[in-house]
CSV table of C-alpha atoms and ligand atoms in Angstrom, one decimal:
chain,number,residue,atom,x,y,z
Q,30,UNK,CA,135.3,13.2,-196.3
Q,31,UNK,CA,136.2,17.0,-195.4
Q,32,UNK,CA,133.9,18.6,-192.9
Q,33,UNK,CA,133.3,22.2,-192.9
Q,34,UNK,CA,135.0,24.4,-190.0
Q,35,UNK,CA,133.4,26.3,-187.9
Q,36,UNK,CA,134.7,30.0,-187.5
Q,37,UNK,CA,134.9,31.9,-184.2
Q,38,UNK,CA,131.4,32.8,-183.0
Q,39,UNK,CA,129.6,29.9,-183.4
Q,40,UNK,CA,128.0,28.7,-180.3
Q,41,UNK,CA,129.2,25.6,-180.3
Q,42,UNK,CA,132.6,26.6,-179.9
Q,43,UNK,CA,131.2,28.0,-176.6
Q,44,UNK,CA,129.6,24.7,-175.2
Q,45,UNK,CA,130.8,22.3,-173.2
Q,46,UNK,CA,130.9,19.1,-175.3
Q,47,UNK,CA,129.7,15.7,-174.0
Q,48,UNK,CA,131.0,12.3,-173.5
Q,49,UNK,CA,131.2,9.9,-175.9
Q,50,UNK,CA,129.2,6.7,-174.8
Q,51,UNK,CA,130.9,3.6,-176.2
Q,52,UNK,CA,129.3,2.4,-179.3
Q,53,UNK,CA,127.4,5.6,-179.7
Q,54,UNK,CA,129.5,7.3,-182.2
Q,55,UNK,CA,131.3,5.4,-185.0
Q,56,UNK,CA,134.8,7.3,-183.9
Q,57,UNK,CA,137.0,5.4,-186.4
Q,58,UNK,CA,135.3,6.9,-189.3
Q,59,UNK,CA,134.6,10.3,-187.7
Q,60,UNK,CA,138.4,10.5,-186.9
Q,61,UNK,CA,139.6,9.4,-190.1
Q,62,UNK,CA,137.4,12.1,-191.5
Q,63,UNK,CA,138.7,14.8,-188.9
Q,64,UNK,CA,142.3,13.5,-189.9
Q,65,UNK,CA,141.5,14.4,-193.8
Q,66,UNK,CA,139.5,17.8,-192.9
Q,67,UNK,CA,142.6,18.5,-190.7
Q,68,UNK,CA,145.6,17.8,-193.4
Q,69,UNK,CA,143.5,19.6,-196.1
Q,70,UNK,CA,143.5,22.7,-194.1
Q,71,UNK,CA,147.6,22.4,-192.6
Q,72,UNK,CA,146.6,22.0,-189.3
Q,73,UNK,CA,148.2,19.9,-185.9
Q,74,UNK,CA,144.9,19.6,-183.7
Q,75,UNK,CA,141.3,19.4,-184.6
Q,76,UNK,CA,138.3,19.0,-182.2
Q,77,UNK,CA,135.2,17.8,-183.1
Q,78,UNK,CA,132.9,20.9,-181.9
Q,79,UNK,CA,135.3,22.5,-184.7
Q,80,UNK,CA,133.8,20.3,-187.0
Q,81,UNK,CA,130.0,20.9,-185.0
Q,82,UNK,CA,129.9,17.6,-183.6
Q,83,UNK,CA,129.6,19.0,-178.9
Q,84,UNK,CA,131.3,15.4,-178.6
Q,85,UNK,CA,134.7,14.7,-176.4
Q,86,UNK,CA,137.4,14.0,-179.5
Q,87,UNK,CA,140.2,15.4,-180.6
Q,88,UNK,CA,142.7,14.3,-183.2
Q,89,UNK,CA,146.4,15.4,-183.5
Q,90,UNK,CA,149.4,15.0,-186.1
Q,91,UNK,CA,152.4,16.8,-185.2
Q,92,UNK,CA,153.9,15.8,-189.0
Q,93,UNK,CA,153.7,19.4,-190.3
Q,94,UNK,CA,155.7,21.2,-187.3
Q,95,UNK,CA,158.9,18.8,-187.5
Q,96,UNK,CA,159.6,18.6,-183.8
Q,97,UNK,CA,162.5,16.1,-183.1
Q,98,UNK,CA,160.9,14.5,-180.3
Q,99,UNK,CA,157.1,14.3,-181.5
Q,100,UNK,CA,157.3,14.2,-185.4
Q,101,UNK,CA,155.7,11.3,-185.8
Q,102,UNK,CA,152.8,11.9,-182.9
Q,103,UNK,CA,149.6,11.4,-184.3
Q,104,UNK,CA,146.7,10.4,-182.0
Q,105,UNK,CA,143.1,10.4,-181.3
Q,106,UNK,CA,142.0,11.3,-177.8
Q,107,UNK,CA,138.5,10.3,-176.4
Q,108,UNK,CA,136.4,11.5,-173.1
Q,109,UNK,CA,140.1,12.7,-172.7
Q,110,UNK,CA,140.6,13.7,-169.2
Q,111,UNK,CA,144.0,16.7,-167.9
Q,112,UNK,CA,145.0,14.4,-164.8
Q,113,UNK,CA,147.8,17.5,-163.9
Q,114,UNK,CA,149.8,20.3,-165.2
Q,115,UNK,CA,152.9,20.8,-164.5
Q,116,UNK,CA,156.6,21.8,-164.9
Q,117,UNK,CA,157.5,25.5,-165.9
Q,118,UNK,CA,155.0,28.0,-167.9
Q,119,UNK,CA,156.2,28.8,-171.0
Q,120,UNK,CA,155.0,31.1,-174.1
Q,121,UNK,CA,154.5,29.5,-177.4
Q,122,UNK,CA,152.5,30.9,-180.4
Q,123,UNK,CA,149.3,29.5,-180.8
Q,124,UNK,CA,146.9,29.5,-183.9
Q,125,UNK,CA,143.6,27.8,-184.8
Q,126,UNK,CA,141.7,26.5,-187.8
Q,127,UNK,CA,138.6,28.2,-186.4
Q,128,UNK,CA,140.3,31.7,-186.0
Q,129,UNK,CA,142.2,32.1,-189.3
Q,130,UNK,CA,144.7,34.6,-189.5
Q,131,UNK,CA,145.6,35.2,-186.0
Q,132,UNK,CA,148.6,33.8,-183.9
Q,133,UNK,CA,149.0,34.6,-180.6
Q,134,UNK,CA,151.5,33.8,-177.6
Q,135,UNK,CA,149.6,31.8,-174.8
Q,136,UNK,CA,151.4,30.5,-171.1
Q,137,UNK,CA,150.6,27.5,-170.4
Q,138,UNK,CA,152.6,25.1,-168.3
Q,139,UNK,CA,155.2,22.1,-170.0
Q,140,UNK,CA,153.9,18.4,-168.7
Q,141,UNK,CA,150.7,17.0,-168.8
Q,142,UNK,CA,149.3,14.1,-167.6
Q,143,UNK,CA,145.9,13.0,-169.4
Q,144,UNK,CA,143.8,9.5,-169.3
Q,145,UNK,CA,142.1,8.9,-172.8
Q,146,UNK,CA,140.5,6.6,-175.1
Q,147,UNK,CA,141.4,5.4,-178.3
Q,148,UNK,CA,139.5,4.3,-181.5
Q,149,UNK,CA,139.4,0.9,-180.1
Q,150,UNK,CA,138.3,2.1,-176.6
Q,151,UNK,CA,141.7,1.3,-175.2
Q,152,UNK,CA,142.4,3.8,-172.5
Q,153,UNK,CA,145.4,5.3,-171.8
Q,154,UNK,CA,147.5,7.3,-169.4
Q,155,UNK,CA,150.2,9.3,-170.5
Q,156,UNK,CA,152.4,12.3,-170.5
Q,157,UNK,CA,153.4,14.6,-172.6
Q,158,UNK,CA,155.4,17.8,-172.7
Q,159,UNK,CA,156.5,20.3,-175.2
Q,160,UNK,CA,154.9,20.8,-178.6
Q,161,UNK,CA,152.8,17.7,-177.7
Q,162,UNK,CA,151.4,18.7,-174.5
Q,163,UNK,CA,150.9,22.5,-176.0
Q,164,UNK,CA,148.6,21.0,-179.2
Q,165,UNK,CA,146.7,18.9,-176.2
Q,166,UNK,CA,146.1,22.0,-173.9
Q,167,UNK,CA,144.7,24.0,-176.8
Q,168,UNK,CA,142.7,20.8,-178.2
Q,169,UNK,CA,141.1,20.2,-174.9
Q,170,UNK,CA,139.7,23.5,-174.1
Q,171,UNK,CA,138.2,23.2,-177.1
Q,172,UNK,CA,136.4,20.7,-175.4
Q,173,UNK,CA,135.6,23.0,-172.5
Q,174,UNK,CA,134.7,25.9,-174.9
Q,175,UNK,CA,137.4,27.8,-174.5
Q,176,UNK,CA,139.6,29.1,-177.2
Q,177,UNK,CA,142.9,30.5,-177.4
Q,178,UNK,CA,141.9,34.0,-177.8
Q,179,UNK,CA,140.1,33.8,-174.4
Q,180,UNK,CA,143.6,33.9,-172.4
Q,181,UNK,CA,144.8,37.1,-173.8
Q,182,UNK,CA,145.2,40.5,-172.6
Q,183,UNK,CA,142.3,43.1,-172.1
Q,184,UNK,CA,144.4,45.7,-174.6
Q,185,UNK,CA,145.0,42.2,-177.1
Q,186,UNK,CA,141.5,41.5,-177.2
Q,187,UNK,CA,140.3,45.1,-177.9
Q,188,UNK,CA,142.7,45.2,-180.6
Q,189,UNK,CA,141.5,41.8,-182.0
Q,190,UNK,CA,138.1,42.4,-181.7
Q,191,UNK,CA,137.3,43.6,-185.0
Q,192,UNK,CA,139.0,40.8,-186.8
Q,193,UNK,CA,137.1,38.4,-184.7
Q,194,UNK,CA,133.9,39.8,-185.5
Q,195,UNK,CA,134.9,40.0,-189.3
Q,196,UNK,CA,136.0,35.9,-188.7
Q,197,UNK,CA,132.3,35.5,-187.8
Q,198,UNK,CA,131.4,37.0,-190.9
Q,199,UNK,CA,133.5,35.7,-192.9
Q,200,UNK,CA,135.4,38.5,-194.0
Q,201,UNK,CA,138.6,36.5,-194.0
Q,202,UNK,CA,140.5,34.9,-196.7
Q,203,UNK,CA,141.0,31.0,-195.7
Q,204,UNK,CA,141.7,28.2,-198.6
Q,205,UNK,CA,139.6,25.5,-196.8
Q,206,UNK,CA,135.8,25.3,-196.3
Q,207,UNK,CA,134.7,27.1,-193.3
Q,208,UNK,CA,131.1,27.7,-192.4
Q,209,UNK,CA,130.9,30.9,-190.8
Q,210,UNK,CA,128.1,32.0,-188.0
Q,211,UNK,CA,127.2,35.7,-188.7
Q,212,UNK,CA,127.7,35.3,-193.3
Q,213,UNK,CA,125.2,37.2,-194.8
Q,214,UNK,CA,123.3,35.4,-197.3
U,313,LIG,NI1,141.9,25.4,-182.1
C-alpha cells in the first residue's frame, strides 16, 4: 500500500513523535508499506510522521545511491535512540520526499552510534558512518521535527522561502502522491 507524503508545512512534521509501545503498532506491515511508498517515490529514508503517523520509525534502503560499502543497507529503526556523534563534520547534499525539489548541503558529523529496534523487537546497537550514518541523522530529526531545511543559513532560507511556501501549497511538480497542507480546494 502507498501512503500519501506529507509536504513541508504540515504540523506534524513539526512534532515530536512518540514511542512506539510494543504490540501497539503492527510495524511489520506499516514498514513494508513505508518501504513501497518509499521505492515508488526514489527515495533512501522515510519516517513515519512523513507518512502522518507522530510514531518513532524510520525505514532506510541505500539500493538507489550505490555506495560501495552500504549498497545493500536496508533497515527499519524503532524508538531509535543517537547514543553519540562523532568523527569529522562533513558536507553532503541532502534532499527530502517531503520538500521536493530542493537539495541542500548540510554538516553534520561522520559516525554514529544509535540503539534501535527491529520489526521483531530485537534491539540493536550499532554504528554507522558515511552515507549510512548521513540518511540516519536526517531520518531521525524527522523524528524530533526537524527538517533539513532548518540547518541552513539565514540568506539560504530567505531565498528558499518562497518555494517552501509554494511546497505547502502544492505548487510543485512531484510524480508521487503528496498531500499538501495549505492546497486550495
Ligand atoms: Ni526527509
Amino acid at each position: 500500500m502507498i501512503y500519501s507524503i506529507v509536504a513541508y508545512g504540515d504540523t506534524v512534521l513539526r512534532k515530536r513523535a512518540k514511542e512506539i509501545e510494543e504490540g501497539s503498532v503492527d510495524v511489520k506491515t506499516l514498514s513494508e508499506n513505508m518501504f513501497e511508498t518509499m521505492h515508488n517515490a526514489s527515495g533512501v529514508g522515510l519516517a513515519a510522521p512523513q507518512i502522518g503517523r507522530s510514531i518513532r520509525l524510520f525505514v532506510i534502503d541505500t539500493a538507489p545511491m550505490e555506495d560501495e560499502k552500504y549498497k545493500d543497507f536496508k533497515q527499519v529503526f524503532i524508538n531509535p535512540e543517537i547514543i553519540d556523534e562523532s568523527g569529522n563534520d562533513w558536507d553532503f547534499e541532502e534532499g527530502c520526499l517531503s520538500v521536493p525539489g530542493i537539495r541542500e548541503n548540510v554538516n553534520r558529523l561522520e559516525k554514529i552510534r544509535i540503539r534501535y529496534f527491529d520489526v521483531d523487537w530485537k534491539e540493536h546497537v550499532e554504528e554507522f558512518d558515511g552515507i549510512a550514518a548521513r540518511i540516519i541523522q536526517h531520518e531521525f530529526d524527522h523524528l524530533e521535527g526537524i527538517l533539513f531545511t532548518d540547518y541552513l543559513t539565514g540568506l539560504k532560507k530567505r531565498l528558499l522561502k518562497g518555494k517552501l511556501a509554494g511546497i505547502s501549497k502544492g505548487d510543485v511538480k512531484v510524480d508521487y502522491v503528496m498531500k499538501f497542507p495549505k492546497k486550495k480546494k
